[in-house]
Structure formats: C-alpha cells, structure tokens
Amino acid sequence: MPVSSQGVTVVALLADPDAPTEIAQRMARTLPDRLADKSGQGRRFDVEVVSEPFTSGTEDPTTLMRRIRDRGSAENWDIVVALTDLPLHSHGRKLAVNLSHEHGLALLSLPSLGGLRLQARARRAVEEAVLGLAGPQTTGAEGPPRRQPLLGPFVDRLAPIHPGQPGEEEADDVRYVVSGPRGYLRVLAGMVRANRPWRLVPGLSKALAAALATGAVATVNSTVWSLAASLSTPRLVIATVGSVAIMIGWLIVDANLWHRPPESSPEARQRAALYNASTVVTVGIGVLVCYVGLMVINLVSALFILNDRVFASLTRTPLHGTEYWTLSWFVASVATVGGALGSGLERDEVIRAAAYSKREQERRRALLDDHGD
C-alpha cells in the first residue's frame, strides 16, 4: 500500500457496532505509538476508528473483503483492518484473518481469538496485520510485488491459528484458519464472549420476577422445609441439574433460539452445530448466574424469616447453618422451574436481545426473513 505524502501511514479500523467498536476504540488509544515502535525506521501511523455494520446481510468472506476494499477506496486510507464479532467460514474452515496485501486489507474475526484476554489478543493480531501489510515488498519470479505474510509471532501467540490457502476467485492472498478441537473450542468461547451471557440476567425480568415469587413462597412452606431436610447432596445436585436444564431448554424452545441449517450440506450442518453450541453455553451461563443469585437471595431471606423452634417442630431437625444452606439450595431449584414458566411471558425479541450480540441478532433475523419468504 502507498504511504501518504506526509510520511504517515493512515490505518482505519473498520468495526462492526457494539463490542468490535468498543475494542477498536480502546485499541486506537495506544496503537499508533506501538506500531511506530515496532516498525522502526521513523515510520509514523495515524489510526482512525469507523463504526458501521459492514457485515450486514452476509457472512461470505469474499463479499466482505470486496465491501472493505470499496469502502477503503472511497477514503484516504492506506490500510484497512475490519473487525467483526461474527464467526466466519469458508469451504468448511473457520477463518481467523484474511489479508489482501495488494489492497492493504485485513478482515479479523474476533471469535477466533477465544473468550479470554480478547482485547490483548485483538491488539496483537491487528498490530501484526498492519505491520505485515505495511512491511517491505518482495518480488517473486512472476507476478506483481507482494509483501511478506504474517510470520511466527502471530501463529505462536494465537495458536492454533494456521495459514490456509484462499480460493482462486477470492480477494485475499493470505489466510489464517482455525483448525482442530482446540481451535473449535476457541471459536466457541469467542462466540459466547461476543454474546455476553451476563446480559441474559437483567434481560429476563418476567422470568426473574416469577422465580423470586416462587422462591419467596417456597421459603416459608413447611412441606418444602421437610423435603429439603430429607434430601441428600446427590439428590440436591440432581435437582439443580434438572431445574437448570428445564430453564435452558424452555428458553431455547420458547424463543426459537435453535438454529436450523438452511441447506443440508455438511458445511451448513457443521456451522449450525457451532451456532447451537454457542447458544446452549450462552443461555446456560446466564441461567447458572440466575441460579446462584437465587440461592443467595433465598439464603438471606431464610436467615431473616425462619424461626428455629417452628422449623424444628415441623421437621424434627434443628435449624443450623447446614439446614439454611440446604433449604436455600433446594428452593433455588424450585424457583428456577418457576422462572422457566415465567419466561413464557417474555417476548421472543427480548430474549434474543438478551442472549445474542447485535450482529448475531441481525444474522438470525435475516434467516427468519428468508424462511418467511
């Protein structure tokens, strides 16, 4: 890519709205200095953040690279690095980053970086992509000059990302793909991170209201006292697993969160399995957070409400710390089932908004529209 006449390389971070934009904005604060230090030779960089839904309506990497190229050609940018929180696939492979050295373009799929230390990993990936695109050119025996692809540090730090060969008709010339079981888990963790499962808790207000009401009634019910006092730890664990599974299943089925592939190809089925796995994990984390919160609330309520003499007279068991804990644990399971019933009062759009990122919501909305047509 050419460098601007002032000797400053202009780098644009083209980010999808929501999480990718937040990551790009935080990254832009220190990226110019870090790029200048690593590139040497007195080179300077100017970084701009542009937030727009460049992935709207498509997940095809080739189409996205063309959109990025057209967007960059309309501006005075030397290098464009696009960030999206959608997992990208092509020819059965999960893509991490696509590079076009000829046009100075990079497309980074954030889920491929995993769910932990995402900001630091994204910064390192962007730094090495920019330095690779702005690096010295090499001339092959045939064809136009090309710059060196990303070298060892990117692969080593972000393993198991490995170089993959792009298709003949595609716009990129260097591609890194995620492969193997570890890579699958990394992408899955990244998708769950992009969905932000902790937002599911405040997003299910009616379900939480039903769960809290069920818990309050169960806490003062003598039959529940007797059941809790008679249950062993394995049975309490079974009750927990059962109630959480009921809540997860109810939310997925009632809000139509299960992804069905639009075609029967192996690649489509593989992609659907990945989306459904991320849905189950996302909803599961949110439900577990709710469950733990219910346990704490029930424990606090029991400490203030229960009378040790009344409890002992009805259950023939003295009210000690173990009994408080056991009762709160069992009531949390009962309340979770009540919350599952209450979630039926939530609108499907509210549940999807709480369970998915903006890009994922738009993707699923487009799929529903296609099925409707």
Coordinates of N, CA, C and O in Angstrom, one line a residue, residues 26 52 92 179 247 258 268 326 336 347 358 372:
R26 N -10.7 1.3 22.2 CA -9.7 1.1 23.2 C -8.3 0.9 22.6 O -7.3 1.4 23.1
E52 N -19.4 0.9 11.6 CA -20.5 0.7 10.7 C -20.7 -0.8 10.4 O -19.8 -1.6 10.5
G92 N -15.7 -25.0 4.6 CA -15.6 -25.9 5.7 C -14.6 -25.5 6.8 O -14.3 -26.3 7.7
S179 N -8.2 -24.6 13.3 CA -8.4 -26.0 13.0 C -8.2 -26.8 14.2 O -7.7 -26.3 15.2
M247 N -34.9 -24.9 32.5 CA -34.8 -23.5 32.2 C -34.1 -23.2 30.8 O -34.6 -22.5 30.0
W258 N -33.0 -22.1 18.6 CA -32.3 -23.2 17.9 C -32.1 -23.0 16.5 O -33.1 -22.7 15.7
A268 N -23.0 -26.7 6.1 CA -24.1 -26.0 6.8 C -24.4 -26.6 8.1 O -24.7 -26.0 9.1
T326 N -29.0 -26.0 52.9 CA -29.8 -27.0 52.1 C -31.1 -26.4 51.6 O -31.5 -26.7 50.5
T336 N -36.2 -21.8 40.1 CA -35.7 -21.8 38.7 C -36.8 -22.4 37.8 O -37.0 -21.9 36.7
R347 N -41.4 -11.6 25.6 CA -41.4 -11.6 24.1 C -40.1 -12.2 23.6 O -39.1 -12.1 24.1
K358 N -25.4 -8.0 18.7 CA -26.2 -7.3 17.7 C -26.0 -8.0 16.3 O -27.0 -8.1 15.5
G372 N -39.3 -16.9 5.9 CA -40.7 -16.4 5.8 C -41.0 -16.1 4.3 O -42.2 -16.3 3.9

